Amino acid sequence: MSTYRILHLTGADVRDFLQGLITNDIAGPDTGLIYAALLTPQGKYIADFFLSKAPQGYLLDVHESLADLLVQRLSMYKLRADVTITPTEKHLHRGLGPVPADGYADPRHDALGWRAYRDVAAPEDTIDWTALRVAHLIPQTGIELTPDTFILEAGFERLSGVDFRKGCYVGQEVTARMKHKTELRKGLARVALSGPAETGTDITANGKVAGQLLSRTQDAGIAYLRFDRARGDMRAGDAMVTLLDS
């Protein structure tokens, strides 16, 4: 079973409907993917997803674990708008190298290759996506991206997932305030690890909790850190932890 669900959003109001809700500008490139998120009014993460143009509307590519919640939230905001959300039988295909004719470059980072939506199931995936994510500090749904996440702490500006020039959207006020009025005190960072440490382990520095290890591949990982504490000798379980340049 695919870990992503592909939805079809149609209707006369679908463009304006999405524009008023999501973190990115739906008026972006008509031939590419748009990466965006839906937030709570308090600016916290609900779901991240990709949008691409499709007949009479858009295809929405969302992780299966969040699909039902996202449909529920979008339906709640729909009210009387002429918008219909329907499931499709399409399957997500992913790969590296040249983008196929029916594919789209992943907008988050060049190293993440391409995504395509096809009527046949994808073959077995042998690409180590976790290693690519860790190498390029890419957050993953359900791991680095949770209901406690503020998207700027997760790097959404670097990932082309938020547009500060568009109009209002749900959670925009909090997100804009974090961008313009504060310096981020917490966030995701790449770390080097020397020794055993399971994901989910607290990272400590000078006897205080400085963060948590979220993803790991060999001797590198993604951690959520309090930057004011993430200095000097750090440990996660029996592993020494070193902050890397992101």
PDB file of C-alpha atoms in Angstrom:
ATOM      1  CA  MET A   1       0.000   0.000   0.000  1.00  0.00           C
ATOM      2  CA  SER A   2       1.335   3.434  -0.938  1.00  0.00           C
ATOM      3  CA  THR A   3       2.303   5.730   1.900  1.00  0.00           C
ATOM      4  CA  TYR A   4       0.913   8.694  -0.035  1.00  0.00           C
ATOM      5  CA  ARG A   5      -2.633   9.450  -1.158  1.00  0.00           C
ATOM      6  CA  ILE A   6      -3.394  11.460  -4.291  1.00  0.00           C
ATOM      7  CA  LEU A   7      -6.533  13.607  -4.149  1.00  0.00           C
ATOM      8  CA  HIS A   8      -8.234  15.608  -6.908  1.00  0.00           C
ATOM      9  CA  LEU A   9      -9.532  19.074  -5.953  1.00  0.00           C
ATOM     10  CA  THR A  10     -11.938  20.622  -8.444  1.00  0.00           C
ATOM     11  CA  GLY A  11     -14.592  23.334  -8.665  1.00  0.00           C
ATOM     12  CA  ALA A  12     -15.003  26.939  -9.730  1.00  0.00           C
ATOM     13  CA  ASP A  13     -13.651  28.250  -6.409  1.00  0.00           C
ATOM     14  CA  VAL A  14     -10.787  25.815  -5.865  1.00  0.00           C
ATOM     15  CA  ARG A  15      -7.945  28.211  -6.690  1.00  0.00           C
ATOM     16  CA  ASP A  16      -9.139  30.999  -4.376  1.00  0.00           C
ATOM     17  CA  PHE A  17     -10.069  28.435  -1.728  1.00  0.00           C
ATOM     18  CA  LEU A  18      -6.540  27.048  -1.583  1.00  0.00           C
ATOM     19  CA  GLN A  19      -4.938  30.472  -1.814  1.00  0.00           C
ATOM     20  CA  GLY A  20      -6.700  31.563   1.357  1.00  0.00           C
ATOM     21  CA  LEU A  21      -5.618  28.499   3.338  1.00  0.00           C
ATOM     22  CA  ILE A  22      -2.144  27.221   2.467  1.00  0.00           C
ATOM     23  CA  THR A  23       1.319  28.600   3.266  1.00  0.00           C
ATOM     24  CA  ASN A  24       2.495  28.883  -0.333  1.00  0.00           C
ATOM     25  CA  ASP A  25       1.251  30.818  -3.355  1.00  0.00           C
ATOM     26  CA  ILE A  26      -1.087  28.717  -5.490  1.00  0.00           C
ATOM     27  CA  ALA A  27      -0.327  31.126  -8.346  1.00  0.00           C
ATOM     28  CA  GLY A  28       3.178  29.655  -8.568  1.00  0.00           C
ATOM     29  CA  PRO A  29       4.481  27.876 -11.667  1.00  0.00           C
ATOM     30  CA  ASP A  30       1.710  26.101 -13.566  1.00  0.00           C
ATOM     31  CA  THR A  31       4.089  23.411 -14.762  1.00  0.00           C
ATOM     32  CA  GLY A  32       5.695  22.487 -11.433  1.00  0.00           C
ATOM     33  CA  LEU A  33       4.953  21.209  -7.982  1.00  0.00           C
ATOM     34  CA  ILE A  34       4.026  23.517  -5.129  1.00  0.00           C
ATOM     35  CA  TYR A  35       5.083  22.404  -1.644  1.00  0.00           C
ATOM     36  CA  ALA A  36       2.933  23.839   1.128  1.00  0.00           C
ATOM     37  CA  ALA A  37       1.320  23.214   4.486  1.00  0.00           C
ATOM     38  CA  LEU A  38      -1.976  23.755   6.233  1.00  0.00           C
ATOM     39  CA  LEU A  39      -1.632  25.287   9.694  1.00  0.00           C
ATOM     40  CA  THR A  40      -3.791  25.872  12.734  1.00  0.00           C
ATOM     41  CA  PRO A  41      -4.822  29.475  13.486  1.00  0.00           C
ATOM     42  CA  GLN A  42      -2.043  29.381  16.117  1.00  0.00           C
ATOM     43  CA  GLY A  43       0.507  28.728  13.374  1.00  0.00           C
ATOM     44  CA  LYS A  44       1.185  25.065  14.114  1.00  0.00           C
ATOM     45  CA  TYR A  45       1.497  22.310  11.553  1.00  0.00           C
ATOM     46  CA  ILE A  46      -1.481  20.189  10.472  1.00  0.00           C
ATOM     47  CA  ALA A  47      -0.214  18.664   7.222  1.00  0.00           C
ATOM     48  CA  ASP A  48       2.321  19.200   4.441  1.00  0.00           C
ATOM     49  CA  PHE A  49       1.620  18.264   0.829  1.00  0.00           C
ATOM     50  CA  PHE A  50       2.369  18.880  -2.839  1.00  0.00           C
ATOM     51  CA  LEU A  51       0.030  20.461  -5.379  1.00  0.00           C
ATOM     52  CA  SER A  52       0.155  20.216  -9.163  1.00  0.00           C
ATOM     53  CA  LYS A  53      -2.168  21.441 -11.878  1.00  0.00           C
ATOM     54  CA  ALA A  54      -4.691  18.901 -13.151  1.00  0.00           C
ATOM     55  CA  PRO A  55      -7.789  19.008 -15.355  1.00  0.00           C
ATOM     56  CA  GLN A  56     -10.352  21.336 -13.742  1.00  0.00           C
ATOM     57  CA  GLY A  57      -8.231  21.819 -10.635  1.00  0.00           C
ATOM     58  CA  TYR A  58      -5.285  20.343  -8.755  1.00  0.00           C
ATOM     59  CA  LEU A  59      -3.815  17.043  -7.645  1.00  0.00           C
ATOM     60  CA  LEU A  60      -2.872  17.005  -3.971  1.00  0.00           C
ATOM     61  CA  ASP A  61      -0.182  14.556  -2.826  1.00  0.00           C
ATOM     62  CA  VAL A  62      -0.251  13.961   0.955  1.00  0.00           C
ATOM     63  CA  HIS A  63       1.163  11.323   3.294  1.00  0.00           C
ATOM     64  CA  GLU A  64      -1.399   8.591   3.939  1.00  0.00           C
ATOM     65  CA  SER A  65      -1.204   9.100   7.708  1.00  0.00           C
ATOM     66  CA  LEU A  66      -2.545  12.658   7.335  1.00  0.00           C
ATOM     67  CA  ALA A  67      -4.906  12.268   4.396  1.00  0.00           C
ATOM     68  CA  ASP A  68      -8.137  11.805   6.336  1.00  0.00           C
ATOM     69  CA  LEU A  69      -7.324  14.669   8.704  1.00  0.00           C
ATOM     70  CA  LEU A  70      -6.459  16.977   5.821  1.00  0.00           C
ATOM     71  CA  VAL A  71      -9.681  16.169   3.951  1.00  0.00           C
ATOM     72  CA  GLN A  72     -11.627  16.813   7.156  1.00  0.00           C
ATOM     73  CA  ARG A  73      -9.963  20.189   7.709  1.00  0.00           C
ATOM     74  CA  LEU A  74     -10.338  21.286   4.098  1.00  0.00           C
ATOM     75  CA  SER A  75     -14.004  20.255   4.151  1.00  0.00           C
ATOM     76  CA  MET A  76     -14.511  22.272   7.337  1.00  0.00           C
ATOM     77  CA  TYR A  77     -13.200  25.410   5.614  1.00  0.00           C
ATOM     78  CA  LYS A  78     -15.089  24.741   2.378  1.00  0.00           C
ATOM     79  CA  LEU A  79     -18.488  25.933   3.621  1.00  0.00           C
ATOM     80  CA  ARG A  80     -20.426  27.080   0.516  1.00  0.00           C
ATOM     81  CA  ALA A  81     -17.425  27.273  -1.814  1.00  0.00           C
ATOM     82  CA  ASP A  82     -17.660  25.366  -5.083  1.00  0.00           C
ATOM     83  CA  VAL A  83     -14.905  22.878  -4.236  1.00  0.00           C
ATOM     84  CA  THR A  84     -14.986  19.092  -4.479  1.00  0.00           C
ATOM     85  CA  ILE A  85     -12.372  16.777  -2.967  1.00  0.00           C
ATOM     86  CA  THR A  86     -12.257  13.280  -4.420  1.00  0.00           C
ATOM     87  CA  PRO A  87      -9.796  10.385  -4.058  1.00  0.00           C
ATOM     88  CA  THR A  88      -7.995   9.121  -7.136  1.00  0.00           C
ATOM     89  CA  GLU A  89      -6.552   5.761  -8.148  1.00  0.00           C
ATOM     90  CA  LYS A  90      -3.205   7.324  -8.949  1.00  0.00           C
ATOM     91  CA  HIS A  91       0.045   6.118  -7.377  1.00  0.00           C
ATOM     92  CA  LEU A  92       3.089   8.147  -6.396  1.00  0.00           C
ATOM     93  CA  HIS A  93       6.309   7.284  -8.215  1.00  0.00           C
ATOM     94  CA  ARG A  94       9.623   8.769  -7.032  1.00  0.00           C
ATOM     95  CA  GLY A  95      13.108   8.664  -8.444  1.00  0.00           C
ATOM     96  CA  LEU A  96      16.464  10.360  -8.921  1.00  0.00           C
ATOM     97  CA  GLY A  97      18.124  11.583 -12.079  1.00  0.00           C
ATOM     98  CA  PRO A  98      16.417  13.289 -15.052  1.00  0.00           C
ATOM     99  CA  VAL A  99      12.775  14.215 -14.501  1.00  0.00           C
ATOM    100  CA  PRO A 100      10.498  12.063 -16.714  1.00  0.00           C
ATOM    101  CA  ALA A 101       8.024  13.672 -19.078  1.00  0.00           C
ATOM    102  CA  ASP A 102       5.130  13.032 -16.699  1.00  0.00           C
ATOM    103  CA  GLY A 103       7.072  14.002 -13.558  1.00  0.00           C
ATOM    104  CA  TYR A 104       7.860  17.074 -11.515  1.00  0.00           C
ATOM    105  CA  ALA A 105      11.082  18.101  -9.808  1.00  0.00           C
ATOM    106  CA  ASP A 106      10.742  17.995  -6.025  1.00  0.00           C
ATOM    107  CA  PRO A 107      10.683  21.698  -5.055  1.00  0.00           C
ATOM    108  CA  ARG A 108      12.224  21.139  -1.617  1.00  0.00           C
ATOM    109  CA  HIS A 109      15.736  20.278  -2.832  1.00  0.00           C
ATOM    110  CA  ASP A 110      17.408  19.162  -6.070  1.00  0.00           C
ATOM    111  CA  ALA A 111      18.778  16.068  -4.317  1.00  0.00           C
ATOM    112  CA  LEU A 112      15.246  14.730  -3.754  1.00  0.00           C
ATOM    113  CA  GLY A 113      14.710  13.989  -7.426  1.00  0.00           C
ATOM    114  CA  TRP A 114      11.220  13.844  -8.866  1.00  0.00           C
ATOM    115  CA  ARG A 115       7.638  12.821  -8.183  1.00  0.00           C
ATOM    116  CA  ALA A 116       5.105  11.508 -10.725  1.00  0.00           C
ATOM    117  CA  TYR A 117       1.475  10.382 -10.470  1.00  0.00           C
ATOM    118  CA  ARG A 118       0.609   7.294 -12.488  1.00  0.00           C
ATOM    119  CA  ASP A 119      -2.232   4.817 -12.867  1.00  0.00           C
ATOM    120  CA  VAL A 120      -0.006   1.822 -12.052  1.00  0.00           C
ATOM    121  CA  ALA A 121       1.620   0.965  -8.734  1.00  0.00           C
ATOM    122  CA  ALA A 122       5.236   1.971  -8.253  1.00  0.00           C
ATOM    123  CA  PRO A 123       7.942  -0.709  -8.270  1.00  0.00           C
ATOM    124  CA  GLU A 124       9.820  -1.523  -5.097  1.00  0.00           C
ATOM    125  CA  ASP A 125      11.696   1.558  -3.944  1.00  0.00           C
ATOM    126  CA  THR A 126      15.385   0.895  -3.229  1.00  0.00           C
ATOM    127  CA  ILE A 127      16.466   4.511  -2.710  1.00  0.00           C
ATOM    128  CA  ASP A 128      17.637   5.419   0.794  1.00  0.00           C
ATOM    129  CA  TRP A 129      15.428   8.468   1.208  1.00  0.00           C
ATOM    130  CA  THR A 130      16.291   8.765   4.903  1.00  0.00           C
ATOM    131  CA  ALA A 131      19.985   9.203   4.059  1.00  0.00           C
ATOM    132  CA  LEU A 132      19.082  11.898   1.523  1.00  0.00           C
ATOM    133  CA  ARG A 133      16.813  13.639   4.021  1.00  0.00           C
ATOM    134  CA  VAL A 134      19.469  13.653   6.719  1.00  0.00           C
ATOM    135  CA  ALA A 135      22.165  14.854   4.324  1.00  0.00           C
ATOM    136  CA  HIS A 136      20.059  17.822   3.234  1.00  0.00           C
ATOM    137  CA  LEU A 137      18.039  18.510   6.418  1.00  0.00           C
ATOM    138  CA  ILE A 138      14.633  17.621   4.975  1.00  0.00           C
ATOM    139  CA  PRO A 139      11.882  17.101   7.573  1.00  0.00           C
ATOM    140  CA  GLN A 140       9.556  14.113   7.211  1.00  0.00           C
ATOM    141  CA  THR A 141       5.839  13.922   7.917  1.00  0.00           C
ATOM    142  CA  GLY A 142       5.257  12.322  11.308  1.00  0.00           C
ATOM    143  CA  ILE A 143       8.925  12.450  12.347  1.00  0.00           C
ATOM    144  CA  GLU A 144      10.216  16.028  12.236  1.00  0.00           C
ATOM    145  CA  LEU A 145       6.783  17.395  11.294  1.00  0.00           C
ATOM    146  CA  THR A 146       4.242  16.920  14.092  1.00  0.00           C
ATOM    147  CA  PRO A 147       1.310  18.873  15.584  1.00  0.00           C
ATOM    148  CA  ASP A 148       3.837  20.747  17.770  1.00  0.00           C
ATOM    149  CA  THR A 149       5.837  22.005  14.779  1.00  0.00           C
ATOM    150  CA  PHE A 150       6.175  25.622  13.727  1.00  0.00           C
ATOM    151  CA  ILE A 151       7.081  25.452  10.048  1.00  0.00           C
ATOM    152  CA  LEU A 152       9.874  28.033  10.187  1.00  0.00           C
ATOM    153  CA  GLU A 153      11.618  25.940  12.851  1.00  0.00           C
ATOM    154  CA  ALA A 154      11.353  23.051  10.377  1.00  0.00           C
ATOM    155  CA  GLY A 155      13.005  25.061   7.589  1.00  0.00           C
ATOM    156  CA  PHE A 156       9.998  25.647   5.338  1.00  0.00           C
ATOM    157  CA  GLU A 157      11.420  28.873   3.945  1.00  0.00           C
ATOM    158  CA  ARG A 158      14.548  27.041   2.779  1.00  0.00           C
ATOM    159  CA  LEU A 159      12.328  24.253   1.379  1.00  0.00           C
ATOM    160  CA  SER A 160      10.240  26.658  -0.753  1.00  0.00           C
ATOM    161  CA  GLY A 161       7.205  25.795   1.349  1.00  0.00           C
ATOM    162  CA  VAL A 162       6.081  29.269   2.431  1.00  0.00           C
ATOM    163  CA  ASP A 163       5.579  32.551   0.601  1.00  0.00           C
ATOM    164  CA  PHE A 164       5.759  35.786   2.628  1.00  0.00           C
ATOM    165  CA  ARG A 165       4.502  37.942  -0.241  1.00  0.00           C
ATOM    166  CA  LYS A 166       1.128  36.292  -0.732  1.00  0.00           C
ATOM    167  CA  GLY A 167      -2.041  37.327   1.054  1.00  0.00           C
ATOM    168  CA  CYS A 168      -3.408  35.946   4.270  1.00  0.00           C
ATOM    169  CA  TYR A 169      -3.725  32.248   5.046  1.00  0.00           C
ATOM    170  CA  VAL A 170      -4.554  30.298   8.176  1.00  0.00           C
ATOM    171  CA  GLY A 171      -1.712  30.728  10.676  1.00  0.00           C
ATOM    172  CA  GLN A 172      -0.103  33.521   8.635  1.00  0.00           C
ATOM    173  CA  GLU A 173       0.059  36.062  11.474  1.00  0.00           C
ATOM    174  CA  VAL A 174       2.085  33.820  13.772  1.00  0.00           C
ATOM    175  CA  THR A 175       4.343  32.657  10.939  1.00  0.00           C
ATOM    176  CA  ALA A 176       5.031  36.216   9.779  1.00  0.00           C
ATOM    177  CA  ARG A 177       5.760  37.344  13.325  1.00  0.00           C
ATOM    178  CA  MET A 178       8.301  34.533  13.749  1.00  0.00           C
ATOM    179  CA  LYS A 179       9.902  35.576  10.467  1.00  0.00           C
ATOM    180  CA  HIS A 180      10.134  39.305  11.048  1.00  0.00           C
ATOM    181  CA  LYS A 181      10.126  39.940  14.790  1.00  0.00           C
ATOM    182  CA  THR A 182      12.014  37.121  16.450  1.00  0.00           C
ATOM    183  CA  GLU A 183      15.166  35.090  16.075  1.00  0.00           C
ATOM    184  CA  LEU A 184      14.475  31.374  16.026  1.00  0.00           C
ATOM    185  CA  ARG A 185      15.565  29.883  19.333  1.00  0.00           C
ATOM    186  CA  LYS A 186      14.663  26.311  18.402  1.00  0.00           C
ATOM    187  CA  GLY A 187      14.704  24.320  15.206  1.00  0.00           C
ATOM    188  CA  LEU A 188      15.989  21.422  13.169  1.00  0.00           C
ATOM    189  CA  ALA A 189      19.700  20.905  12.672  1.00  0.00           C
ATOM    190  CA  ARG A 190      22.070  18.305  11.275  1.00  0.00           C
ATOM    191  CA  VAL A 191      24.240  16.516  13.804  1.00  0.00           C
ATOM    192  CA  ALA A 192      27.106  14.033  13.699  1.00  0.00           C
ATOM    193  CA  LEU A 193      26.889  11.019  16.021  1.00  0.00           C
ATOM    194  CA  SER A 194      29.681   8.911  17.422  1.00  0.00           C
ATOM    195  CA  GLY A 195      28.253   5.899  19.238  1.00  0.00           C
ATOM    196  CA  PRO A 196      24.860   4.240  19.684  1.00  0.00           C
ATOM    197  CA  ALA A 197      21.741   6.380  20.065  1.00  0.00           C
ATOM    198  CA  GLU A 198      18.167   5.525  19.139  1.00  0.00           C
ATOM    199  CA  THR A 199      15.915   8.059  17.477  1.00  0.00           C
ATOM    200  CA  GLY A 200      13.728   9.752  20.053  1.00  0.00           C
ATOM    201  CA  THR A 201      16.619   9.996  22.511  1.00  0.00           C
ATOM    202  CA  ASP A 202      17.079  13.303  24.337  1.00  0.00           C
ATOM    203  CA  ILE A 203      20.220  15.259  23.536  1.00  0.00           C
ATOM    204  CA  THR A 204      21.858  16.791  26.587  1.00  0.00           C
ATOM    205  CA  ALA A 205      24.493  19.488  27.019  1.00  0.00           C
ATOM    206  CA  ASN A 206      26.033  20.444  30.352  1.00  0.00           C
ATOM    207  CA  GLY A 207      23.469  18.315  32.141  1.00  0.00           C
ATOM    208  CA  LYS A 208      20.471  20.015  30.518  1.00  0.00           C
ATOM    209  CA  VAL A 209      18.186  18.743  27.779  1.00  0.00           C
ATOM    210  CA  ALA A 210      19.136  20.571  24.585  1.00  0.00           C
ATOM    211  CA  GLY A 211      16.873  18.717  22.160  1.00  0.00           C
ATOM    212  CA  GLN A 212      15.977  15.345  20.706  1.00  0.00           C
ATOM    213  CA  LEU A 213      17.363  13.072  17.998  1.00  0.00           C
ATOM    214  CA  LEU A 214      14.630  12.568  15.392  1.00  0.00           C
ATOM    215  CA  SER A 215      16.206  10.805  12.386  1.00  0.00           C
ATOM    216  CA  ARG A 216      19.474   8.921  12.007  1.00  0.00           C
ATOM    217  CA  THR A 217      21.453   7.263   9.242  1.00  0.00           C
ATOM    218  CA  GLN A 218      24.875   5.852  10.094  1.00  0.00           C
ATOM    219  CA  ASP A 219      26.882   8.633  11.766  1.00  0.00           C
ATOM    220  CA  ALA A 220      24.566  11.577  10.989  1.00  0.00           C
ATOM    221  CA  GLY A 221      21.110  12.648  12.042  1.00  0.00           C
ATOM    222  CA  ILE A 222      18.462  15.344  12.245  1.00  0.00           C
ATOM    223  CA  ALA A 223      17.804  16.799  15.678  1.00  0.00           C
ATOM    224  CA  TYR A 224      15.388  19.334  17.095  1.00  0.00           C
ATOM    225  CA  LEU A 225      17.496  21.639  19.260  1.00  0.00           C
ATOM    226  CA  ARG A 226      17.332  24.576  21.611  1.00  0.00           C
ATOM    227  CA  PHE A 227      20.084  26.618  20.029  1.00  0.00           C
ATOM    228  CA  ASP A 228      21.045  28.410  23.238  1.00  0.00           C
ATOM    229  CA  ARG A 229      21.907  25.044  24.827  1.00  0.00           C
ATOM    230  CA  ALA A 230      23.283  23.219  21.769  1.00  0.00           C
ATOM    231  CA  ARG A 231      26.940  23.982  22.378  1.00  0.00           C
ATOM    232  CA  GLY A 232      29.973  22.282  23.822  1.00  0.00           C
ATOM    233  CA  ASP A 233      29.925  18.561  24.562  1.00  0.00           C
ATOM    234  CA  MET A 234      26.535  17.029  23.753  1.00  0.00           C
ATOM    235  CA  ARG A 235      25.331  13.463  24.194  1.00  0.00           C
ATOM    236  CA  ALA A 236      22.412  11.318  23.079  1.00  0.00           C
ATOM    237  CA  GLY A 237      22.386   8.048  24.957  1.00  0.00           C
ATOM    238  CA  ASP A 238      25.925   6.685  24.600  1.00  0.00           C
ATOM    239  CA  ALA A 239      26.679   8.778  21.511  1.00  0.00           C
ATOM    240  CA  MET A 240      28.665  11.971  21.319  1.00  0.00           C
ATOM    241  CA  VAL A 241      26.760  14.603  19.342  1.00  0.00           C
ATOM    242  CA  THR A 242      28.316  17.379  17.278  1.00  0.00           C
ATOM    243  CA  LEU A 243      26.373  20.165  15.588  1.00  0.00           C
ATOM    244  CA  LEU A 244      27.000  20.306  11.838  1.00  0.00           C
ATOM    245  CA  ASP A 245      26.581  23.157   9.390  1.00  0.00           C
ATOM    246  CA  SER A 246      23.158  22.734   7.754  1.00  0.00           C
TER     247      SER A 246
END
